[in-house]
Amino acid sequence: NREVSACVVHIEAAIRANGRRNLIEGSGFVTQPSGVILTNWHVVDRAEKVSVVVPGRDGRYDAQVIGTDKQTDVAVLRIAPREGEKPFTAARLGDSDQVQVGEWVVAIGNPYGLEGSLSLGIVSAKGRDLRTEQLLNDFIQTDAMIDHGSSGGPLINLRGEVIGINSRGQGRGIGFTIPVDTVM
């Protein structure tokens, strides 16, 4: 679905660690046409500067981190359309409580910097506890690929609705997503 892909963004967060500046790449998605974006906390944690690349638009947008929550691994960013630009394409949010094990889903993100990559899979389980300290452990497990750089991208049902934020990949065919109902 072209509309769904248009809402998925590439995020670059500049952090300083050990006296060096490092670039962390991740994904996110627009939730409001005014430029509100959801991503993972771990993508923007300790960032000195965050920029966003929006599909179909030239250049980068400086992003403002307007909220974070380490416990749910969620961050909210804001970008602004440039003068004369149309509003951003926003994702449609679904209801993660209605997700069924065995349901087909699509993970969209920017793994290894490859923008707008899609991966098809199923919901393998719900309510997964990864036993990670200081983190709300109620993940949707999927076999759709969630690789480095896909963090923060949406997990979408076949109706084109976002049902979660991709958070962690644990090897081939094991990925974890934060339910959108938890995010809201």
mmCIF file with all atom_site columns, N, CA and C in Angstrom, residues 147-172:
data_model
loop_
_atom_site.group_PDB
_atom_site.id
_atom_site.type_symbol
_atom_site.label_atom_id
_atom_site.label_alt_id
_atom_site.label_comp_id
_atom_site.label_asym_id
_atom_site.label_entity_id
_atom_site.label_seq_id
_atom_site.pdbx_PDB_ins_code
_atom_site.Cartn_x
_atom_site.Cartn_y
_atom_site.Cartn_z
_atom_site.occupancy
_atom_site.B_iso_or_equiv
_atom_site.pdbx_formal_charge
_atom_site.auth_seq_id
_atom_site.auth_comp_id
_atom_site.auth_asym_id
_atom_site.auth_atom_id
_atom_site.pdbx_PDB_model_num
ATOM 1  N N  . ASP A 1 147 ? 15.131 -6.177  11.692 1.00 0.00 ? 147 ASP A N  1
ATOM 2  C CA . ASP A 1 147 ? 16.585 -6.136  11.725 1.00 0.00 ? 147 ASP A CA 1
ATOM 3  C C  . ASP A 1 147 ? 17.079 -4.775  12.199 1.00 0.00 ? 147 ASP A C  1
ATOM 4  N N  . HIS A 1 148 ? 18.405 -4.652  12.380 1.00 0.00 ? 148 HIS A N  1
ATOM 5  C CA . HIS A 1 148 ? 19.026 -3.392  12.782 1.00 0.00 ? 148 HIS A CA 1
ATOM 6  C C  . HIS A 1 148 ? 18.575 -2.278  11.833 1.00 0.00 ? 148 HIS A C  1
ATOM 7  N N  . GLY A 1 149 ? 18.018 -1.210  12.376 1.00 0.00 ? 149 GLY A N  1
ATOM 8  C CA . GLY A 1 149 ? 17.506 -0.099  11.578 1.00 0.00 ? 149 GLY A CA 1
ATOM 9  C C  . GLY A 1 149 ? 16.003 -0.143  11.385 1.00 0.00 ? 149 GLY A C  1
ATOM 10 N N  . SER A 1 150 ? 15.389 -1.290  11.674 1.00 0.00 ? 150 SER A N  1
ATOM 11 C CA . SER A 1 150 ? 13.928 -1.409  11.563 1.00 0.00 ? 150 SER A CA 1
ATOM 12 C C  . SER A 1 150 ? 13.231 -0.939  12.830 1.00 0.00 ? 150 SER A C  1
ATOM 13 N N  . SER A 1 151 ? 13.971 -0.798  13.920 1.00 0.00 ? 151 SER A N  1
ATOM 14 C CA . SER A 1 151 ? 13.380 -0.371  15.184 1.00 0.00 ? 151 SER A CA 1
ATOM 15 C C  . SER A 1 151 ? 12.627 0.934   14.999 1.00 0.00 ? 151 SER A C  1
ATOM 16 N N  . GLY A 1 152 ? 11.421 0.984   15.518 1.00 0.00 ? 152 GLY A N  1
ATOM 17 C CA . GLY A 1 152 ? 10.590 2.173   15.442 1.00 0.00 ? 152 GLY A CA 1
ATOM 18 C C  . GLY A 1 152 ? 9.620  2.168   14.288 1.00 0.00 ? 152 GLY A C  1
ATOM 19 N N  . GLY A 1 153 ? 9.814  1.273   13.333 1.00 0.00 ? 153 GLY A N  1
ATOM 20 C CA . GLY A 1 153 ? 8.887  1.184   12.205 1.00 0.00 ? 153 GLY A CA 1
ATOM 21 C C  . GLY A 1 153 ? 7.591  0.502   12.617 1.00 0.00 ? 153 GLY A C  1
ATOM 22 N N  . PRO A 1 154 ? 6.567  0.598   11.781 1.00 0.00 ? 154 PRO A N  1
ATOM 23 C CA . PRO A 1 154 ? 5.274  0.020   12.140 1.00 0.00 ? 154 PRO A CA 1
ATOM 24 C C  . PRO A 1 154 ? 5.150  -1.462  11.789 1.00 0.00 ? 154 PRO A C  1
ATOM 25 N N  . LEU A 1 155 ? 4.363  -2.165  12.589 1.00 0.00 ? 155 LEU A N  1
ATOM 26 C CA . LEU A 1 155 ? 3.859  -3.493  12.239 1.00 0.00 ? 155 LEU A CA 1
ATOM 27 C C  . LEU A 1 155 ? 2.414  -3.256  11.822 1.00 0.00 ? 155 LEU A C  1
ATOM 28 N N  . ILE A 1 156 ? 2.071  -3.689  10.629 1.00 0.00 ? 156 ILE A N  1
ATOM 29 C CA . ILE A 1 156 ? 0.793  -3.338  10.023 1.00 0.00 ? 156 ILE A CA 1
ATOM 30 C C  . ILE A 1 156 ? 0.006  -4.604  9.711  1.00 0.00 ? 156 ILE A C  1
ATOM 31 N N  . ASN A 1 157 ? -1.309 -4.551  9.971  1.00 0.00 ? 157 ASN A N  1
ATOM 32 C CA . ASN A 1 157 ? -2.167 -5.675  9.591  1.00 0.00 ? 157 ASN A CA 1
ATOM 33 C C  . ASN A 1 157 ? -2.508 -5.551  8.110  1.00 0.00 ? 157 ASN A C  1
ATOM 34 N N  . LEU A 1 158 ? -3.216 -6.522  7.556  1.00 0.00 ? 158 LEU A N  1
ATOM 35 C CA . LEU A 1 158 ? -3.507 -6.516  6.123  1.00 0.00 ? 158 LEU A CA 1
ATOM 36 C C  . LEU A 1 158 ? -4.591 -5.513  5.743  1.00 0.00 ? 158 LEU A C  1
ATOM 37 N N  . ARG A 1 159 ? -5.157 -4.813  6.718  1.00 0.00 ? 159 ARG A N  1
ATOM 38 C CA . ARG A 1 159 ? -6.099 -3.715  6.445  1.00 0.00 ? 159 ARG A CA 1
ATOM 39 C C  . ARG A 1 159 ? -5.361 -2.368  6.359  1.00 0.00 ? 159 ARG A C  1
ATOM 40 N N  . GLY A 1 160 ? -4.027 -2.401  6.527  1.00 0.00 ? 160 GLY A N  1
ATOM 41 C CA . GLY A 1 160 ? -3.230 -1.191  6.441  1.00 0.00 ? 160 GLY A CA 1
ATOM 42 C C  . GLY A 1 160 ? -3.214 -0.383  7.720  1.00 0.00 ? 160 GLY A C  1
ATOM 43 N N  . GLU A 1 161 ? -3.555 -1.011  8.844  1.00 0.00 ? 161 GLU A N  1
ATOM 44 C CA . GLU A 1 161 ? -3.586 -0.327  10.141 1.00 0.00 ? 161 GLU A CA 1
ATOM 45 C C  . GLU A 1 161 ? -2.355 -0.698  10.955 1.00 0.00 ? 161 GLU A C  1
ATOM 46 N N  . VAL A 1 162 ? -1.760 0.303   11.607 1.00 0.00 ? 162 VAL A N  1
ATOM 47 C CA . VAL A 1 162 ? -0.615 0.048   12.479 1.00 0.00 ? 162 VAL A CA 1
ATOM 48 C C  . VAL A 1 162 ? -1.120 -0.627  13.748 1.00 0.00 ? 162 VAL A C  1
ATOM 49 N N  . ILE A 1 163 ? -0.533 -1.793  14.058 1.00 0.00 ? 163 ILE A N  1
ATOM 50 C CA . ILE A 1 163 ? -0.917 -2.505  15.284 1.00 0.00 ? 163 ILE A CA 1
ATOM 51 C C  . ILE A 1 163 ? 0.229  -2.535  16.297 1.00 0.00 ? 163 ILE A C  1
ATOM 52 N N  . GLY A 1 164 ? 1.411  -2.005  15.900 1.00 0.00 ? 164 GLY A N  1
ATOM 53 C CA . GLY A 1 164 ? 2.515  -1.974  16.847 1.00 0.00 ? 164 GLY A CA 1
ATOM 54 C C  . GLY A 1 164 ? 3.726  -1.244  16.307 1.00 0.00 ? 164 GLY A C  1
ATOM 55 N N  . ILE A 1 165 ? 4.660  -0.969  17.228 1.00 0.00 ? 165 ILE A N  1
ATOM 56 C CA . ILE A 1 165 ? 5.954  -0.377  16.873 1.00 0.00 ? 165 ILE A CA 1
ATOM 57 C C  . ILE A 1 165 ? 7.006  -1.473  17.005 1.00 0.00 ? 165 ILE A C  1
ATOM 58 N N  . ASN A 1 166 ? 7.710  -1.748  15.910 1.00 0.00 ? 166 ASN A N  1
ATOM 59 C CA . ASN A 1 166 ? 8.751  -2.770  15.927 1.00 0.00 ? 166 ASN A CA 1
ATOM 60 C C  . ASN A 1 166 ? 9.869  -2.339  16.860 1.00 0.00 ? 166 ASN A C  1
ATOM 61 N N  . SER A 1 167 ? 10.263 -3.251  17.748 1.00 0.00 ? 167 SER A N  1
ATOM 62 C CA . SER A 1 167 ? 11.205 -2.880  18.793 1.00 0.00 ? 167 SER A CA 1
ATOM 63 C C  . SER A 1 167 ? 12.484 -3.703  18.795 1.00 0.00 ? 167 SER A C  1
ATOM 64 N N  . ARG A 1 168 ? 12.359 -5.018  18.662 1.00 0.00 ? 168 ARG A N  1
ATOM 65 C CA . ARG A 1 168 ? 13.530 -5.873  18.832 1.00 0.00 ? 168 ARG A CA 1
ATOM 66 C C  . ARG A 1 168 ? 13.483 -7.068  17.886 1.00 0.00 ? 168 ARG A C  1
ATOM 67 N N  . GLY A 1 169 ? 14.639 -7.365  17.305 1.00 0.00 ? 169 GLY A N  1
ATOM 68 C CA . GLY A 1 169 ? 14.812 -8.591  16.550 1.00 0.00 ? 169 GLY A CA 1
ATOM 69 C C  . GLY A 1 169 ? 15.753 -9.487  17.332 1.00 0.00 ? 169 GLY A C  1
ATOM 70 N N  . GLN A 1 170 ? 15.418 -10.742 17.456 1.00 0.00 ? 170 GLN A N  1
ATOM 71 C CA . GLN A 1 170 ? 16.221 -11.670 18.264 1.00 0.00 ? 170 GLN A CA 1
ATOM 72 C C  . GLN A 1 170 ? 16.756 -12.816 17.419 1.00 0.00 ? 170 GLN A C  1
ATOM 73 N N  . GLY A 1 171 ? 17.000 -12.541 16.164 1.00 0.00 ? 171 GLY A N  1
ATOM 74 C CA . GLY A 1 171 ? 17.487 -13.594 15.283 1.00 0.00 ? 171 GLY A CA 1
ATOM 75 C C  . GLY A 1 171 ? 16.471 -13.834 14.185 1.00 0.00 ? 171 GLY A C  1
ATOM 76 N N  . ARG A 1 172 ? 16.821 -14.696 13.289 1.00 0.00 ? 172 ARG A N  1
ATOM 77 C CA . ARG A 1 172 ? 15.996 -14.936 12.118 1.00 0.00 ? 172 ARG A CA 1
ATOM 78 C C  . ARG A 1 172 ? 14.614 -15.447 12.507 1.00 0.00 ? 172 ARG A C  1
#
